[in-house]
Coordinates of C-alpha atoms in Angstrom, one line a residue:
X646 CA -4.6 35.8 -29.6
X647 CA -4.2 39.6 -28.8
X648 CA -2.0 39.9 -31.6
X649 CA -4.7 39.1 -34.2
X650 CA -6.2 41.7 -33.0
X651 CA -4.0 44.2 -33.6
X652 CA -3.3 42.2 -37.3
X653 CA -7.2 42.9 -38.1
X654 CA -7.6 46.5 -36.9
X655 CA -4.1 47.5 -39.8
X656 CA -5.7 45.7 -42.1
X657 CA -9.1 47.1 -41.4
X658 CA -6.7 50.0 -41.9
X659 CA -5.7 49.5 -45.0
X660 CA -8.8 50.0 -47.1
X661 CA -7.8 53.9 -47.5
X662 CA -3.7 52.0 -48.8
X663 CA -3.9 52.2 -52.6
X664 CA -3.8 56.6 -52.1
X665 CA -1.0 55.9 -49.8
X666 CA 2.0 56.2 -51.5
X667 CA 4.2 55.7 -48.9
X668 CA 3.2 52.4 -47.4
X669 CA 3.4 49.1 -49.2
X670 CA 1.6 46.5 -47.5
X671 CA 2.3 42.7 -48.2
X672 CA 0.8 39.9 -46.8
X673 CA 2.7 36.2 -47.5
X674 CA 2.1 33.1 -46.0
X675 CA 4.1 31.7 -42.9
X676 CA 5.0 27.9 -43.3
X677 CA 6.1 25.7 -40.5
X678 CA 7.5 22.0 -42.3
X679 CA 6.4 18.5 -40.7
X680 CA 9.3 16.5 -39.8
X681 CA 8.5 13.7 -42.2
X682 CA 8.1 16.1 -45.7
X683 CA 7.1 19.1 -47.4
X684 CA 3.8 19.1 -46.7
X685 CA 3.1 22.9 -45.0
X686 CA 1.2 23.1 -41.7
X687 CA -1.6 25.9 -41.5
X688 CA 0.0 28.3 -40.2
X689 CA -1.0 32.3 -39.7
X690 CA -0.5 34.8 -41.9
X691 CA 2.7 38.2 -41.7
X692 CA 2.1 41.3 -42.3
X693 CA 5.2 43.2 -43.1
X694 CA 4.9 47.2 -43.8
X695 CA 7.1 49.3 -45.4
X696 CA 7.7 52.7 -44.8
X697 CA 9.8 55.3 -43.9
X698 CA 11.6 54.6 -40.4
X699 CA 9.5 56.5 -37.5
X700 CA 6.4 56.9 -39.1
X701 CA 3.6 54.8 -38.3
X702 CA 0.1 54.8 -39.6
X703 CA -2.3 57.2 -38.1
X704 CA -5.7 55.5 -38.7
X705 CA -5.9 53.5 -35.2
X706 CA -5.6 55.6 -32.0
X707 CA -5.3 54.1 -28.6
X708 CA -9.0 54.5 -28.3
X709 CA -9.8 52.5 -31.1
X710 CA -7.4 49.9 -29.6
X711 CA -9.5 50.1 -26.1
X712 CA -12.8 49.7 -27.7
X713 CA -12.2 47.0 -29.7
X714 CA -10.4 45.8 -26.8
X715 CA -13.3 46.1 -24.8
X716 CA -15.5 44.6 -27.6
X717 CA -13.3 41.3 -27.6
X718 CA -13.5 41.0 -24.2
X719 CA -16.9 41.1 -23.8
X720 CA -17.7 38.8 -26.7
X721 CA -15.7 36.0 -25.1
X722 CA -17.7 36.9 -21.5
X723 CA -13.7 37.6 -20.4
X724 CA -14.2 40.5 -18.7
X725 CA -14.8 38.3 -15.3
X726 CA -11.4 37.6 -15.7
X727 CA -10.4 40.8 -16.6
X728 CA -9.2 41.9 -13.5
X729 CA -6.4 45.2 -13.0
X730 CA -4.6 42.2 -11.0
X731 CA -4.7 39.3 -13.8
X732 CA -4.2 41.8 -16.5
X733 CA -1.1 43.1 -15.0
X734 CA 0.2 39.8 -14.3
X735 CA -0.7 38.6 -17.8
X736 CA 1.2 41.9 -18.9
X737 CA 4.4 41.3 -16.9
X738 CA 4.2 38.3 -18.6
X739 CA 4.1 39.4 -21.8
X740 CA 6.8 41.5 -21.1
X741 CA 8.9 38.9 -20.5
X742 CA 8.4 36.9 -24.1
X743 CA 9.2 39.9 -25.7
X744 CA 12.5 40.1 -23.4
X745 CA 13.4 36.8 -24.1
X746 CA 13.6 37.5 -28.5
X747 CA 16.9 40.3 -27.9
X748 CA 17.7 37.8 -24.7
X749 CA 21.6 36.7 -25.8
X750 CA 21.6 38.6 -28.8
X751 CA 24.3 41.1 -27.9
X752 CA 24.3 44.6 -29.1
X753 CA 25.6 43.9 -32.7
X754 CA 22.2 42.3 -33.5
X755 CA 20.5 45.3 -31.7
X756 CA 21.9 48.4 -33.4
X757 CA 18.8 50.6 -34.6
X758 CA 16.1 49.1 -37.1
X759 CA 17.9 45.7 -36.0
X760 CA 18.8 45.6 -39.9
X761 CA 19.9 42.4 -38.9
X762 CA 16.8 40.9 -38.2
X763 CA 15.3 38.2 -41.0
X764 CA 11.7 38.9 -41.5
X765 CA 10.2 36.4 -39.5
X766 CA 11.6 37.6 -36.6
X767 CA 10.6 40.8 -37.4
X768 CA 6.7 39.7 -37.6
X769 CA 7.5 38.0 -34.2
X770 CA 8.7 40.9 -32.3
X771 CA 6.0 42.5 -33.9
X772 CA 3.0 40.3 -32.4
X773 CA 5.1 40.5 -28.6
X774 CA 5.3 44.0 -28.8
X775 CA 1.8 44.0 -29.7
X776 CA 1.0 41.5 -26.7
X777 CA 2.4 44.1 -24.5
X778 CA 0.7 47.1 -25.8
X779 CA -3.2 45.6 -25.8
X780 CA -2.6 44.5 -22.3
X781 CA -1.5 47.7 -21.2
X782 CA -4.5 49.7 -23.0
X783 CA -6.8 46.7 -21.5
X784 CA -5.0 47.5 -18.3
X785 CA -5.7 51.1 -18.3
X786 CA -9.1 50.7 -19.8
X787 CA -9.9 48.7 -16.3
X788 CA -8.4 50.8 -13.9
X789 CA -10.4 54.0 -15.5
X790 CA -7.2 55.7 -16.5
X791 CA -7.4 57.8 -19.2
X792 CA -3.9 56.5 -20.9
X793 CA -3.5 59.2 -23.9
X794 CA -4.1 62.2 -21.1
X795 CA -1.9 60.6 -18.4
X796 CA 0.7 59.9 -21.6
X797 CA 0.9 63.6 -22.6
X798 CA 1.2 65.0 -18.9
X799 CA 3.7 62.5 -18.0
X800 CA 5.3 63.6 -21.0
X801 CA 4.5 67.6 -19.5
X802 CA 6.6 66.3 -16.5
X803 CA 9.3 64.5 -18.1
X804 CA 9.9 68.1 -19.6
X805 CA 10.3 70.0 -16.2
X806 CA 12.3 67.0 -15.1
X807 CA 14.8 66.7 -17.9
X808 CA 14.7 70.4 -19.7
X809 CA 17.0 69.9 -23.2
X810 CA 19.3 72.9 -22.3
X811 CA 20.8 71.1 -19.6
X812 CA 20.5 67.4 -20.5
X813 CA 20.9 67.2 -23.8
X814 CA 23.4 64.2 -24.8
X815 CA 23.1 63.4 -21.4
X816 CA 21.8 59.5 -20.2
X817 CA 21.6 60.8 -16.0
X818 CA 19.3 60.3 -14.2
X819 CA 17.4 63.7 -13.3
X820 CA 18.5 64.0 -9.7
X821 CA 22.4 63.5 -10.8
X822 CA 22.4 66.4 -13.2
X823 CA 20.8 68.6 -10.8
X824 CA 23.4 67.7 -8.5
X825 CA 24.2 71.3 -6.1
X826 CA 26.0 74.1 -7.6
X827 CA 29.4 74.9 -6.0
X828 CA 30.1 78.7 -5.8
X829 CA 31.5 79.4 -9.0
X830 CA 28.8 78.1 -10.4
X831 CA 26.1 80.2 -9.0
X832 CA 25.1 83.2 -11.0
X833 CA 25.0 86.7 -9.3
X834 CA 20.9 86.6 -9.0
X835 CA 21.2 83.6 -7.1
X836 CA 23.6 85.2 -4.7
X837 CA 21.4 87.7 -4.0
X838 CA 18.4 86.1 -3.7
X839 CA 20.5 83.8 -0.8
X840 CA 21.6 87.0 0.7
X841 CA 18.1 88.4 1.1
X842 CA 17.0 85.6 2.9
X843 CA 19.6 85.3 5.7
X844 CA 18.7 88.9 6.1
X845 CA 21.2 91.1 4.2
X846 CA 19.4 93.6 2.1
X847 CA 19.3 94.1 -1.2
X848 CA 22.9 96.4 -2.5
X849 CA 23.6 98.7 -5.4
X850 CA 26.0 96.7 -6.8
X851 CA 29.2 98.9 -8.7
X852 CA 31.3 96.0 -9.7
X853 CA 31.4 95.7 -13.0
X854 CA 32.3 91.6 -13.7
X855 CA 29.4 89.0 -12.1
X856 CA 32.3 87.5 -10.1
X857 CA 33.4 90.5 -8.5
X858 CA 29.8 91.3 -7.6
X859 CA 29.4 88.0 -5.9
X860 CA 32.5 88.9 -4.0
X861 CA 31.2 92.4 -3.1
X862 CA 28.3 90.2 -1.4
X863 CA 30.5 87.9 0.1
X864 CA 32.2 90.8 1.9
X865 CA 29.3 92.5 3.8
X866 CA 27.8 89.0 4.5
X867 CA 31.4 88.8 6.4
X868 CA 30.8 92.1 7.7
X869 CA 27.2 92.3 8.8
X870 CA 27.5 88.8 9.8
X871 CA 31.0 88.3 12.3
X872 CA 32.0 85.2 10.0
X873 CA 34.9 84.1 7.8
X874 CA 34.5 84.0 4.2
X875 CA 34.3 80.3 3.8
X876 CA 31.5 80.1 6.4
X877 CA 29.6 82.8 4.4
X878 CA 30.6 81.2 1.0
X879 CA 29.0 77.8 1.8
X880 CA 25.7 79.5 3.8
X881 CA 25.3 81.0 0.3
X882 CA 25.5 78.2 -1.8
X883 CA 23.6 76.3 0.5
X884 CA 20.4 78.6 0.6
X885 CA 20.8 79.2 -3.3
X886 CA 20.7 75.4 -4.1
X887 CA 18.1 75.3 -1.5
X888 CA 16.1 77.8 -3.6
X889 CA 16.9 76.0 -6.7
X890 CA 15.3 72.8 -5.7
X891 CA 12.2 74.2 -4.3
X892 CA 11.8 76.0 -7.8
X893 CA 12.4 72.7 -9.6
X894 CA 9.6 70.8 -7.3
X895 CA 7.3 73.9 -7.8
X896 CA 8.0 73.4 -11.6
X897 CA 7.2 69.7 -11.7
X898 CA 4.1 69.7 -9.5
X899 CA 2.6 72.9 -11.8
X900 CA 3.2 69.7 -14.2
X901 CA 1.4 67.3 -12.3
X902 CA -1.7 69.8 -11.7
X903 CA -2.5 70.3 -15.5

């Protein structure tokens, strides 16, 4: 039912197609045979697009999905039923009939564009995925979310969570790449900024190597301080992956704020 839905609004789409020269749409019949003969049921019609991979059709926006979500709904006096709890049910649901097409298919019928897949079961993964998205616009529509502005500052987030200098080819988790620096690791400014806050002042530092400076600050700490240089070394690293956190958590909830 929800996937008609979708079916009309592309083709509504559509009308604008013969100046597109990159999109081919064709529509073809669907036929389910009786048991007893040829005779075709009635049976929906599939859409199949062509077009480049990773470029969809711009003409329907999320918005134009909620209204005419919110039009459907009301039309059918649904929106008694239409409840954030019923609609999230119905979408875990949903979730799960799409789950169920790649369920036993093993990864060689999964690579990327599933070039494996025969067009009908293209058109059905299409309408599931399509089940999944409505409800969770209808969802969002009913709990007053704006969806596209929470999308783009989750997206903010994700950024300040994941930055693509240090992640990048990476499938951790965020908190297991920013896992605590051990003291080679650390750079000189992060030394110093440790230092300063158990107390040592700032030092004109002479060494000439980053290393050596580190070591310069390692040695007063011992001084100034009456400890070893391992119990310096790890105070150190401790306050400066201390900092480091706190800068990250600032980072992500400057995210959250915009």
């Amino acid at each position: 039912m929800l996937s008609c839905l979708v079916i009309a609004l592309v083709i509504m789409s559509q009308s604008s197609a013969a100046t597109d020269s990159e999109t081919t749409v064709v529509c073809t019949p669907v036929v389910k045979r009786t048991r007893g003969g040829n005779e075709p049921e009635p049976a929906t019609e599939r859409l199949l697009t062509k077009r480049p991979r990773n470029q969809w059709k711009r003409e329907v926006s999320l918005e134009d999905l909620r209204g005419a979500m919110a039009s459907f709904a009301q039309e059918r006096d649904w929106d008694q039923f239409h409840t954030p709890r019923n609609i999230m049910l119905a979408l875990v649901g949903e979730v799960g009939e799409l789950a169920e097409l790649f369920q036993w298919a093993g990864d060689a019928k999964c690579d990327v564009g599933l070039p494996s897949w025969e067009d009908k079961e293209r058109v059905h993964l299409g309408e599931e995925l399509s089940d999944v998205l409505l409800y969770l616009v209808r969802l969002a529509d009913r709990c007053d979310i704006d969806l596209p502005a929470a999308v783009l500052r989750k997206m903010e987030k994700n950024k300040a969570k994941y930055p693509a200098s240090k992640v990048r080819g990476s499938s951790r988790k965020y908190n297991q790449y920013q896992s605590e620096k051990v003291w080679e690791e650390l750079s000189c400014e992060e030394v110093v900024q440790a230092a300063s806050l158990v107390g040592l002042p700032k030092l004109e530092h002479q060494a000439a190597e980053e290393a050596d400076r580190k070591e310069e600050l390692l040695g007063y700490l011992t001084t100034t301080k009456d400890m070893d240089r391992s119990t310096a070394r790890a105070m150190l690293v401790r306050v400066a992956n201390t900092l480091a956190k706190l800068k990250r958590d600032v980072d992500v909830a400057k995210c959250s704020e915009q």
